[in-house]
mmCIF file of C-alpha atoms and ligand atoms in Angstrom:
data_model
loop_
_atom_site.group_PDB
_atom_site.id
_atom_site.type_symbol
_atom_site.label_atom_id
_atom_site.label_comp_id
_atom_site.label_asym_id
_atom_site.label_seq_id
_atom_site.Cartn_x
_atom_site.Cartn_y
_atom_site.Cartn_z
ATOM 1 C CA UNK B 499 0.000 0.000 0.000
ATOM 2 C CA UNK B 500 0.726 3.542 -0.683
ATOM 3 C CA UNK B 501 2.792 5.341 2.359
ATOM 4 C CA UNK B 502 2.605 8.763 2.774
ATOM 5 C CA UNK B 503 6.256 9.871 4.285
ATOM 6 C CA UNK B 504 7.510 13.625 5.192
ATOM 7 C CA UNK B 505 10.421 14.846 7.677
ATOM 8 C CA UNK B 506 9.357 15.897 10.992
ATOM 9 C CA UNK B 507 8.386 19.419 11.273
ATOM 10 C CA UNK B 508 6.811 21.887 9.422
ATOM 11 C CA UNK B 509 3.704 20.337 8.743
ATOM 12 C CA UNK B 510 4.158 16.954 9.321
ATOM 13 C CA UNK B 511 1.416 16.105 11.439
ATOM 14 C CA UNK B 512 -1.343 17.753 9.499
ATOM 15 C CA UNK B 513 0.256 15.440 6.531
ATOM 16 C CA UNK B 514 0.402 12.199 8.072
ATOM 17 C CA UNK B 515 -3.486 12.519 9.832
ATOM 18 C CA UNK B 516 -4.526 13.326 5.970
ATOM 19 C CA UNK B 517 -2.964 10.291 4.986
ATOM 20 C CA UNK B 518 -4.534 8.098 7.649
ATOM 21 C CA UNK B 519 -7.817 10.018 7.160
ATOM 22 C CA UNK B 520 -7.577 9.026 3.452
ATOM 23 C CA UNK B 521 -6.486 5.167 4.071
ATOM 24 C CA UNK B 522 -2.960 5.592 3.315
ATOM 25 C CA UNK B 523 -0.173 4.228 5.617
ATOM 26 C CA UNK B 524 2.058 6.927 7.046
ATOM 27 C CA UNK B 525 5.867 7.086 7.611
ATOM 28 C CA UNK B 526 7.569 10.020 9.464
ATOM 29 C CA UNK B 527 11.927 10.455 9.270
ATOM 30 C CA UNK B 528 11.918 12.399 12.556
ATOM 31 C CA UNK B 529 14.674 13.394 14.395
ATOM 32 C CA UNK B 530 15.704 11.090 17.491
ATOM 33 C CA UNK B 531 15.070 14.220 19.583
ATOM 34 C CA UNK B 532 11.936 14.286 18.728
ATOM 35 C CA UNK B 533 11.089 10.510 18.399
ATOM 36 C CA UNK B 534 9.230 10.948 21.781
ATOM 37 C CA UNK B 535 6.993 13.922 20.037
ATOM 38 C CA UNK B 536 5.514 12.000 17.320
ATOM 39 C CA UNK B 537 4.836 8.962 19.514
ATOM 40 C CA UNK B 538 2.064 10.772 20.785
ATOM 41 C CA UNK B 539 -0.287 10.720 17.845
ATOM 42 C CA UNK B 540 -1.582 7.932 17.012
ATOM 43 C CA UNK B 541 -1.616 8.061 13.067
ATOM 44 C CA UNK B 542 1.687 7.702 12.119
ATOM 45 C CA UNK B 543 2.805 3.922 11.643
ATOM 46 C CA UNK B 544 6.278 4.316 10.514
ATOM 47 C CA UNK B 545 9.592 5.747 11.982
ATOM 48 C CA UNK B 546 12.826 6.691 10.835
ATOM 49 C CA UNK B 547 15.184 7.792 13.182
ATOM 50 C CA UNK B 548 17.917 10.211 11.520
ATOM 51 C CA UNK B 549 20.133 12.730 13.246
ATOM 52 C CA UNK B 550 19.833 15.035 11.018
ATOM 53 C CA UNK B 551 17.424 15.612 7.847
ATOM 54 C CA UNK B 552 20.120 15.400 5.796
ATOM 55 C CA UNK B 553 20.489 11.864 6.445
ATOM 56 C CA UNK B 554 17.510 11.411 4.106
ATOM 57 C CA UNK B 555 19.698 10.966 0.791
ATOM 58 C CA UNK B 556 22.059 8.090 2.616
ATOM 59 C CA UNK B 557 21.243 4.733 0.257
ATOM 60 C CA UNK B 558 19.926 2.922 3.102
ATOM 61 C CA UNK B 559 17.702 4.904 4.108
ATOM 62 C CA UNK B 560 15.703 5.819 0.183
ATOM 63 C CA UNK B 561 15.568 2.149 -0.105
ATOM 64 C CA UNK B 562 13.739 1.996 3.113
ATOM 65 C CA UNK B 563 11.198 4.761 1.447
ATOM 66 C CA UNK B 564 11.335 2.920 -1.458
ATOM 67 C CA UNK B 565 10.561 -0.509 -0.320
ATOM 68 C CA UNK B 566 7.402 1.139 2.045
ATOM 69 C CA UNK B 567 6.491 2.365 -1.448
ATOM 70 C CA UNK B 568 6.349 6.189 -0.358
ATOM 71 C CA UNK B 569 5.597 9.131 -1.591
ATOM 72 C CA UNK B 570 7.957 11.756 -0.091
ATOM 73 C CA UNK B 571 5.436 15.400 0.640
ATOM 74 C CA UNK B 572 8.122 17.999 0.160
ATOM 75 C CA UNK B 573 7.211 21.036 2.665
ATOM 76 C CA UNK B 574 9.580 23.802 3.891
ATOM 77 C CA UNK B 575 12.341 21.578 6.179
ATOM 78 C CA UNK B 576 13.286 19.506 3.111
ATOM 79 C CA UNK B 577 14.380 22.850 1.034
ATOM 80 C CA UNK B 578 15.952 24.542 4.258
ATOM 81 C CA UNK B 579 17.807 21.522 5.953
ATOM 82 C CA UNK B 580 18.636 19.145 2.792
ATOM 83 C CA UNK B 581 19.231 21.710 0.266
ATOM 84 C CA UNK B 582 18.118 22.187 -3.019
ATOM 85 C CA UNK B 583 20.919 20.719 -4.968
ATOM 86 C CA UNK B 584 20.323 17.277 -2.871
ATOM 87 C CA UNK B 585 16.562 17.124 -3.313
ATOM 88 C CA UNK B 586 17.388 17.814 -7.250
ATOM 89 C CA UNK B 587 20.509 15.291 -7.888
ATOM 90 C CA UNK B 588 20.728 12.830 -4.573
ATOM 91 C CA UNK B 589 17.345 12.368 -3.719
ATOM 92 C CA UNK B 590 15.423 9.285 -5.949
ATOM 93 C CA UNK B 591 12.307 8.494 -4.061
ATOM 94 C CA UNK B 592 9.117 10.001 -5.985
ATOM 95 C CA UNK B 593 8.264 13.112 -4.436
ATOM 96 C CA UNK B 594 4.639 14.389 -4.532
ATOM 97 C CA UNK B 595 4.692 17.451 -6.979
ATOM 98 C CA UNK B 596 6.748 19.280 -9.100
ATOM 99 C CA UNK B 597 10.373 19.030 -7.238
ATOM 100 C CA UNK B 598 11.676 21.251 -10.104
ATOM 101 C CA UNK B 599 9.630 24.045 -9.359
ATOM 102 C CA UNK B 600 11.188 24.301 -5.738
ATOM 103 C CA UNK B 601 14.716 25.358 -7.415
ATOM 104 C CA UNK B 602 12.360 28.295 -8.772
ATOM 105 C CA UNK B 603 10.992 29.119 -5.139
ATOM 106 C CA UNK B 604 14.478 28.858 -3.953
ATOM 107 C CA UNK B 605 16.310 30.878 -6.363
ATOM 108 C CA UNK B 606 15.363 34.876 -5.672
ATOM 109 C CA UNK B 607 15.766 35.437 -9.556
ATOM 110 C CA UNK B 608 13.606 32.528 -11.154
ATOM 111 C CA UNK B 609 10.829 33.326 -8.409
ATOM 112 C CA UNK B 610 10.945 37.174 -9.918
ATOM 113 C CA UNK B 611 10.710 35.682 -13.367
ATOM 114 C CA UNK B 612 7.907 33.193 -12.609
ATOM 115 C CA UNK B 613 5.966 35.640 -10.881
ATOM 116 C CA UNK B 614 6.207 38.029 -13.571
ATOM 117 C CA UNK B 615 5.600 35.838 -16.118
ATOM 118 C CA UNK B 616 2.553 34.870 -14.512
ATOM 119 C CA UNK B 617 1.390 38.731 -15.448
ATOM 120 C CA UNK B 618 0.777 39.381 -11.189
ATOM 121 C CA UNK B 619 1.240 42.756 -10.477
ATOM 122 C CA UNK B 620 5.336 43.287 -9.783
ATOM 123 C CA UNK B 621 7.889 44.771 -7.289
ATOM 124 C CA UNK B 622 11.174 46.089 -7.962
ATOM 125 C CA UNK B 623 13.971 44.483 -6.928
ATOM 126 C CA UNK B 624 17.242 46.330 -6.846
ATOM 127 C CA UNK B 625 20.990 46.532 -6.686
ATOM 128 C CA UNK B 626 22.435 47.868 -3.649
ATOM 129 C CA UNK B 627 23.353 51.283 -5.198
ATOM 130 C CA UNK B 628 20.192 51.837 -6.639
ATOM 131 C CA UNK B 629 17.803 52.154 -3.640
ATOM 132 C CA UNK B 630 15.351 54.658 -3.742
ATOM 133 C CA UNK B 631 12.918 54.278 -1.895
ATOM 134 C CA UNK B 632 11.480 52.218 1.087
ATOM 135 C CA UNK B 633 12.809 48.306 0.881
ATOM 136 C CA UNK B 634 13.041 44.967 2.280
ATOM 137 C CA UNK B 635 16.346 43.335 2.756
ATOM 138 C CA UNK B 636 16.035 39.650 2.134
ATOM 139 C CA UNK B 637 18.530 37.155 3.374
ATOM 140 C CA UNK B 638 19.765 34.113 0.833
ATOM 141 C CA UNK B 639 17.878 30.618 2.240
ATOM 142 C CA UNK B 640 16.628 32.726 5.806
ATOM 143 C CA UNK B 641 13.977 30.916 7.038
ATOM 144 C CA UNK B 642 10.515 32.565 7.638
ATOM 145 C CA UNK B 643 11.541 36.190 7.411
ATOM 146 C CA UNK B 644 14.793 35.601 9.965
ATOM 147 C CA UNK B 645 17.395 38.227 9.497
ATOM 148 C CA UNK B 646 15.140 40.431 7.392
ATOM 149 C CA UNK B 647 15.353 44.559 7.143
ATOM 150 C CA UNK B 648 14.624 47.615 6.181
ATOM 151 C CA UNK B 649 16.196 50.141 4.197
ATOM 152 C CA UNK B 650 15.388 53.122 1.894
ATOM 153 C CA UNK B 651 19.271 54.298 0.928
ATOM 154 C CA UNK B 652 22.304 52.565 -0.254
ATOM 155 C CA UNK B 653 24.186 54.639 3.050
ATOM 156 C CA UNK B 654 21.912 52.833 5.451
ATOM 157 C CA UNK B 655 21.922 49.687 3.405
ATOM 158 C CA UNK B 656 25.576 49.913 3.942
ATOM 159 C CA UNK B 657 25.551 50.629 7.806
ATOM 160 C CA UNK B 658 23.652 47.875 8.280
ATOM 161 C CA UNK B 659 25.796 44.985 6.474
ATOM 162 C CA UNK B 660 28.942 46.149 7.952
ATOM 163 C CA UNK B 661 27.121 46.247 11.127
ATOM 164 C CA UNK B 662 26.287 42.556 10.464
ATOM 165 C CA UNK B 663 30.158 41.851 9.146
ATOM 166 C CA UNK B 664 31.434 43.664 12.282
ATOM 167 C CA UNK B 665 29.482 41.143 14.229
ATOM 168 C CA UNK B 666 30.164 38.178 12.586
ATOM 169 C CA UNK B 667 26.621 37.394 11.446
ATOM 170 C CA UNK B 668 27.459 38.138 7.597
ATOM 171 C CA UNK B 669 30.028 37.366 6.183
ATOM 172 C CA UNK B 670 32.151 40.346 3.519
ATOM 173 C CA UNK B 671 31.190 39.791 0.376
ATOM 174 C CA UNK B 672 27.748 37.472 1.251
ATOM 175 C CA UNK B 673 25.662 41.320 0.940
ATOM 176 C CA UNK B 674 26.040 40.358 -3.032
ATOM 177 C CA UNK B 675 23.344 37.861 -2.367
ATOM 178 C CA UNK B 676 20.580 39.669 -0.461
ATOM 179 C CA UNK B 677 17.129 40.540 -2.118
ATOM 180 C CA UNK B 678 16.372 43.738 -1.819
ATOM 181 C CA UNK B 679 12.552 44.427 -2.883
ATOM 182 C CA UNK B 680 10.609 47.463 -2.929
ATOM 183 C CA UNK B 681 8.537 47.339 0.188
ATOM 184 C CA UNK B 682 4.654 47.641 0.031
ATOM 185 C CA UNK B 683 2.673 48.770 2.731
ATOM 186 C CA UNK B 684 -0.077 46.943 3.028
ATOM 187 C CA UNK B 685 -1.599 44.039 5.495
ATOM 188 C CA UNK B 686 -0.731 40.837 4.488
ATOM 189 C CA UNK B 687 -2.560 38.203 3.117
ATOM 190 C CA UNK B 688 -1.709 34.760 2.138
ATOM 191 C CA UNK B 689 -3.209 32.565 -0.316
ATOM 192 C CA UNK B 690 -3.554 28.503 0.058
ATOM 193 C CA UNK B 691 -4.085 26.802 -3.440
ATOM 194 C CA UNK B 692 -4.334 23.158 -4.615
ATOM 195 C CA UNK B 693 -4.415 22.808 -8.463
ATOM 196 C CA UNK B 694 -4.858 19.478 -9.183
ATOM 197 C CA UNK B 695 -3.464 17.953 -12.800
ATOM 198 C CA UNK B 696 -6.014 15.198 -12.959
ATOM 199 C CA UNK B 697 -9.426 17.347 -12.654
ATOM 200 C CA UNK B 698 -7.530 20.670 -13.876
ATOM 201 C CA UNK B 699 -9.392 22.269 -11.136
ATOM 202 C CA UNK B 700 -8.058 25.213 -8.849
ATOM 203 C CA UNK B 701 -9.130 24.608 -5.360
ATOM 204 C CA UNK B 702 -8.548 27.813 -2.949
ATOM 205 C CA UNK B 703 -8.462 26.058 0.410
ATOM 206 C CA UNK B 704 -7.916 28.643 2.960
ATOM 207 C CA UNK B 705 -6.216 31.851 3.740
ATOM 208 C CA UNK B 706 -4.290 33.234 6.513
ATOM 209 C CA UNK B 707 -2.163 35.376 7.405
ATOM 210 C CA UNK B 708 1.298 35.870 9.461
ATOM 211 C CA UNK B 709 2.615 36.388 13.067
ATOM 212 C CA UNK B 710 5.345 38.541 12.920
ATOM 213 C CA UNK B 711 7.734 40.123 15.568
ATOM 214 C CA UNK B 712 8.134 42.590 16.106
ATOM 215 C CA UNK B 713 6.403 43.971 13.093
ATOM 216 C CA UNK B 714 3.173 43.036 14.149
ATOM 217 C CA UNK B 715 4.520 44.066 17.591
ATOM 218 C CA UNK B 716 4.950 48.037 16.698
ATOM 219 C CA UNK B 717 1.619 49.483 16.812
ATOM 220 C CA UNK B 718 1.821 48.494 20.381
ATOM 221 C CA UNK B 719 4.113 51.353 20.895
ATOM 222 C CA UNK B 720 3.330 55.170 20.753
ATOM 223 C CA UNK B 721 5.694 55.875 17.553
ATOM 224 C CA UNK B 722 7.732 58.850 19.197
ATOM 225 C CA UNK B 723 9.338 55.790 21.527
ATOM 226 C CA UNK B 724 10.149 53.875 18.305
ATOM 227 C CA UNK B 725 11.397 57.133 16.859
ATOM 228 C CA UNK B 726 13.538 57.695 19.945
ATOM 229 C CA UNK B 727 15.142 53.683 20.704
ATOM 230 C CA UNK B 728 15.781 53.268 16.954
ATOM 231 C CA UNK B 729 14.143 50.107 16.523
ATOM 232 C CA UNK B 730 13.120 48.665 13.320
ATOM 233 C CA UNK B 731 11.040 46.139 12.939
ATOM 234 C CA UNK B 732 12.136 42.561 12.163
ATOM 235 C CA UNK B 733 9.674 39.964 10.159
ATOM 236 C CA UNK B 734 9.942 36.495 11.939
ATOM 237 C CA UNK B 735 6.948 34.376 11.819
ATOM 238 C CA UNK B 736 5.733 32.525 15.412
ATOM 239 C CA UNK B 737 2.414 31.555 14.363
ATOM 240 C CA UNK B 738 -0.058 31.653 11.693
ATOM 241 C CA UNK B 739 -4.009 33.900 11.732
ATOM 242 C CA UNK B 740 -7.224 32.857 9.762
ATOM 243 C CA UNK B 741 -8.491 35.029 7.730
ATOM 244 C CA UNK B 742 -11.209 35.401 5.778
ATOM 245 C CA UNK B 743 -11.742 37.587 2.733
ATOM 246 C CA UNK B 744 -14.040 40.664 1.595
ATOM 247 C CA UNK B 745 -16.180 38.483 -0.604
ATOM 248 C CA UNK B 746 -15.484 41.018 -3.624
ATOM 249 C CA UNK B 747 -11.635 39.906 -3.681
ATOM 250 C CA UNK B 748 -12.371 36.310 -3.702
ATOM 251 C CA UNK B 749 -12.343 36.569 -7.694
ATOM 252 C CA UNK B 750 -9.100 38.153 -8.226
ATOM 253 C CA UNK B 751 -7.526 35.431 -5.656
ATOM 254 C CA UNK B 752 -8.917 32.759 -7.900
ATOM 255 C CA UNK B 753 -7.060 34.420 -11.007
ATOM 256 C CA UNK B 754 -4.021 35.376 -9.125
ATOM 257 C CA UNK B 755 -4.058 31.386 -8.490
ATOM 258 C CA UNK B 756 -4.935 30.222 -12.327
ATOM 259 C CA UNK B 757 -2.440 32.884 -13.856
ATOM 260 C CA UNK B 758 0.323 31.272 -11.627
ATOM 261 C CA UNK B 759 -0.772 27.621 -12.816
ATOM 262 C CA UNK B 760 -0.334 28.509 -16.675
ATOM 263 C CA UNK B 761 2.854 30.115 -15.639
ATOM 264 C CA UNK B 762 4.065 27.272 -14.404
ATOM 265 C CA UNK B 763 2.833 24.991 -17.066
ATOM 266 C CA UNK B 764 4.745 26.742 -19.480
ATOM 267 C CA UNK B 765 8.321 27.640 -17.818
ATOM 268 C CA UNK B 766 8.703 24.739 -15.355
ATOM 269 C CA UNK B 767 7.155 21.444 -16.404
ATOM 270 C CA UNK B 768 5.860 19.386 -15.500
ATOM 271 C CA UNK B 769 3.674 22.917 -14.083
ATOM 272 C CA UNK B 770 2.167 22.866 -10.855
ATOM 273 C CA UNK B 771 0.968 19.889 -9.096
ATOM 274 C CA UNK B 772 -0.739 20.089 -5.510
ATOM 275 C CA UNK B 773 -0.499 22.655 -2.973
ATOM 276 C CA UNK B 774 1.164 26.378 -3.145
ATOM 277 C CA UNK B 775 1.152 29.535 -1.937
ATOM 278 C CA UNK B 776 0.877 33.215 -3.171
ATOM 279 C CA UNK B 777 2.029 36.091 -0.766
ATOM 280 C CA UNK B 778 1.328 39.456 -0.756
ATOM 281 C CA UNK B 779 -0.276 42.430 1.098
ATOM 282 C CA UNK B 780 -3.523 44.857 0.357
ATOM 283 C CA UNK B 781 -2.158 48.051 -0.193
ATOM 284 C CA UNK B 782 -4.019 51.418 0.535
ATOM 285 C CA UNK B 783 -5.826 51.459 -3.015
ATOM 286 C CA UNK B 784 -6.878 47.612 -2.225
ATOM 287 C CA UNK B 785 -4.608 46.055 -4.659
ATOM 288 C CA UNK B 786 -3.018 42.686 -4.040
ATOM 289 C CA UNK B 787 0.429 43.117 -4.256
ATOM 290 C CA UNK B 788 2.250 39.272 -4.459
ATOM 291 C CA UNK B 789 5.737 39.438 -2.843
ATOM 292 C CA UNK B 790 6.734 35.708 -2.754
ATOM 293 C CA UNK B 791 5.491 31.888 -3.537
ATOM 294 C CA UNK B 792 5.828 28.889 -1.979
ATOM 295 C CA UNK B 793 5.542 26.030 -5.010
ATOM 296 C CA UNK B 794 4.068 23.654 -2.066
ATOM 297 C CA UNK B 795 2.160 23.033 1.410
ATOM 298 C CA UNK B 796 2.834 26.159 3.524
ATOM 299 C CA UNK B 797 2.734 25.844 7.228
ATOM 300 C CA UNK B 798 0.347 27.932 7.375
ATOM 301 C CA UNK B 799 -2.340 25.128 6.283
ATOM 302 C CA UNK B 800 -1.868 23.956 10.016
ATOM 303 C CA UNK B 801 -4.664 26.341 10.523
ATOM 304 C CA UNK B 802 -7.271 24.494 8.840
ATOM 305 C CA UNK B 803 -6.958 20.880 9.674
ATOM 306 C CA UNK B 804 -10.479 20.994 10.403
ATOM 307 C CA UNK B 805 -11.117 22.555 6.634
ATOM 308 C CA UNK B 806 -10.970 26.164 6.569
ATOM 309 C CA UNK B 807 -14.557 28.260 5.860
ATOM 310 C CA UNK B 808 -13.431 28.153 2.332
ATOM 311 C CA UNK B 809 -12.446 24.295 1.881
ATOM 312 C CA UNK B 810 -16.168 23.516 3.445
ATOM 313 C CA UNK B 811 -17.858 24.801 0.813
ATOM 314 C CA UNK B 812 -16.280 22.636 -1.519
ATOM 315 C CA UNK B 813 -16.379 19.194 0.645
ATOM 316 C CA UNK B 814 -18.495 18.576 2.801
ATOM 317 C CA UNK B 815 -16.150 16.786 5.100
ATOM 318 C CA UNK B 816 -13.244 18.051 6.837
ATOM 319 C CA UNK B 817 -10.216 18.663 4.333
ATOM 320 C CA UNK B 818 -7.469 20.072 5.315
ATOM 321 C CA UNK B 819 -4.024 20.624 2.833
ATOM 322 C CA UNK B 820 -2.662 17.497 3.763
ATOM 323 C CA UNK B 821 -5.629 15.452 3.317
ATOM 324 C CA UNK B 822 -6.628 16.828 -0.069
ATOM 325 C CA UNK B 823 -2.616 15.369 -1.366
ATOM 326 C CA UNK B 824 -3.574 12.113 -0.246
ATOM 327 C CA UNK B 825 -6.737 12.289 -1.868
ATOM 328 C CA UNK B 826 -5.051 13.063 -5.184
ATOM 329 C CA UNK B 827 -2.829 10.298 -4.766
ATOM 330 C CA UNK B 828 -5.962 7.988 -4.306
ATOM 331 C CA UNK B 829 -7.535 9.524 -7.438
ATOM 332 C CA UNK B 830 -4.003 9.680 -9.151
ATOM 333 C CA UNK B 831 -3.956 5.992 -8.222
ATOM 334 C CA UNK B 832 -7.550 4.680 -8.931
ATOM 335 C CA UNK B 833 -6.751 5.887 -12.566
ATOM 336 C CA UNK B 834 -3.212 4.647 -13.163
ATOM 337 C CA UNK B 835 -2.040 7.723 -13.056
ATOM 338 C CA UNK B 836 0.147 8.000 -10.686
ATOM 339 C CA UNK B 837 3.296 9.814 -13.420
ATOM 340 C CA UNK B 838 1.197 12.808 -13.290
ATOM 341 C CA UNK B 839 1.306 13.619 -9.661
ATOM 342 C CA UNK B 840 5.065 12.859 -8.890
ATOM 343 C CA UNK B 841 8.695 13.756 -10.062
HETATM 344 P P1 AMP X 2094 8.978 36.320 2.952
HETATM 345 O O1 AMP X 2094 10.046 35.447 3.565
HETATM 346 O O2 AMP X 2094 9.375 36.890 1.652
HETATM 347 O O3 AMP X 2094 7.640 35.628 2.911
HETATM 348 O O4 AMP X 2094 8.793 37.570 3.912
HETATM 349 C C1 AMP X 2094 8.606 37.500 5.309
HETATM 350 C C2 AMP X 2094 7.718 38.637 5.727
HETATM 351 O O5 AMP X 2094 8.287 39.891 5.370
HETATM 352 C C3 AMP X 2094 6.361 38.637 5.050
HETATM 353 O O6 AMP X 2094 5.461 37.790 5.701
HETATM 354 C C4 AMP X 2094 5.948 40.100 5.121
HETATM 355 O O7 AMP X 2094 5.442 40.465 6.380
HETATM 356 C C5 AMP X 2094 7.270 40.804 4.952
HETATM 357 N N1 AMP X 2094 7.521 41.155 3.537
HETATM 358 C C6 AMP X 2094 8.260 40.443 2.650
HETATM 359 N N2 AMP X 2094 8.352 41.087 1.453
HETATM 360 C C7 AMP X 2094 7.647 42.227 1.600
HETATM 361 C C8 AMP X 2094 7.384 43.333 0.734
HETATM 362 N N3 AMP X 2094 7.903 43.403 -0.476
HETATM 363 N N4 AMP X 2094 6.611 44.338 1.206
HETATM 364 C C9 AMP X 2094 6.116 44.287 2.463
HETATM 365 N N5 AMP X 2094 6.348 43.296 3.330
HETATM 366 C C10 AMP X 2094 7.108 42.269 2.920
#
């Protein structure tokens, strides 16, 4: 039978219950520190012990996946902890999705170009020297907004890094790398898609939005204290908010979603298979303004493992991210299908 396997973390739990909930056997590679953690729910049949994630390419361990006949769910841990180049070149066991697409999340440059070729409404990027205006500072491969800041001159741009290289948390030279995007002001939003390749159908299953400190920490302070400490705000996520949308947006989020999908289709094939994620704030005119993708699950689907108001009306059962995947690899299976779900 089928086995559903994913590292533990991220969104491993929500995974593996959608997999029992669906039929499927489920297989976790958890660390040993947290062996202890995932023996408390009751779902997950399997266990591989590793020390770290990394561990996951070693022979013995993908012919383990492979004779459990698993499909590997790629979330967020597998890109920060084993690496792109791994999960391209070392790792062999079919993964659910489109693993290409995740060099194109990864890579600042090909996420720019996917985006834009998906017609969504752009920001700037820029070099260093050209800032003009108010921007974000992005960090190469920092995880959920860690290490993130703001700018809106090259001379402050510059204070900051050698700041950082003073104390050691940058190294000279590494500043080449950082994204530096046009900030938008706006409240964030954050859409949770499934397309699925065998019914061609665009499922929005929920939307949330971020926990960040401090910036969602600063209105809690009169701004002439902020003014007078200096402190800037800082963009890493602790948790995850429903949300639920003006009813008048909902069409634009459904286009936003199907412009990405042909996008996809056409620069990264096999396209877009299963969950992802579009990013963005509502700026002050009410436009969506996309910042980032995730090309699959997205933590913040832990929210709805109940289904979300917005997965409800489309099943009338509880689905949350995790179970909808192993649903598709039901359908994917009941057909003979099952080439069109994985790479
Ligand atoms: P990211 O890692 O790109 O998802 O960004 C982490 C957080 O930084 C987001 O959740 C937003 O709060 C904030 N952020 C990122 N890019 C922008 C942007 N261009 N404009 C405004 N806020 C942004």
């Amino acid at each position: 039978m089928t086995t559903v396997s994913t590292l533990g973390s991220h969104c491993a739990l929500q995974l593996l219950k959608g997999a029992k909930d669906e039929g499927l056997n489920s297989l976790i590679i958890t660390k040993k520190s947290r062996e202890s953690l995932y023996r408390r729910f009751p779902f997950i049949d399997n266990y591989i012990l590793v020390d770290e994630f990394k561990e996951i390419i070693k022979p013995e361990i993908q012919s383990q996946l492979k004779d459990s006949e698993s499909v590997l769910i790629p979330h967020g841990t597998l890109i920060s902890e084993v690496g792109i180049e791994k999960v391209e070149k070392d790792l062999n066991v079919p993964i659910f999705g489109n693993k290409w697409i995740l060099r194109w999340e990864s890579d600042r440059y090909l996420k720019e170009k996917l985006m834009k070729a998906a017609g969504l409404r752009s920001l700037k990027s820029f070099k260093p020297e050209e800032i003009d205006r108010l921007c974000i500072v992005k960090l190469p491969g920092a995880a959920g907004g860690k290490g993130y800041f703001i700018v809106s001159s090259y001379d402050e741009f510059r204070k900051i890094v050698d700041d950082l290289i003073s104390r050691g948390s940058v190294l000279p030279g590494s500043e080449e790398d950082f994204y530096i995007q046009e900030y938008s002001v706006g409240v964030p939003v954050y859409f949770q898609y499934f397309y699925s390749p065998i019914t061609k159908n665009l499922e929005l299953l929920g939307i949330d939005r971020r926990y960040e400190t401090s910036a969602d920490a600063f209105g809690r302070i009169p701004s002439k204290h902020q003014l007078a400490s200096n402190i800037s705000p800082t963009y890493v996520v602790v948790g995850n908010i429903p949300l639920v949308l003006r009813e008048s947006l909902l069409e634009e989020a459904f286009l936003i979603g199907a412009q990405f999908v042909k996008a996809a289709d056409k620069l990264v094939p096999p396209g877009m298979i299963g969950p992802f994620c579009i990013e963005g704030v509502y700026d002050k005119d009410g436009l969506f303004i996309p910042f980032e993708f995730s090309a699959r699950i997205v933590a913040g689907t832990n929210l709805y493992l109940n289904g979300s108001p917005y997965s409800t009306m489309l099943y009338n059962e509880p689905m949350s991210m995790g179970r909808r995947i192993s649903r598709e690899i039901n359908l994917a299976k009941k057909k003979d299908i099952m080439h069109k779900i994985l790479t």
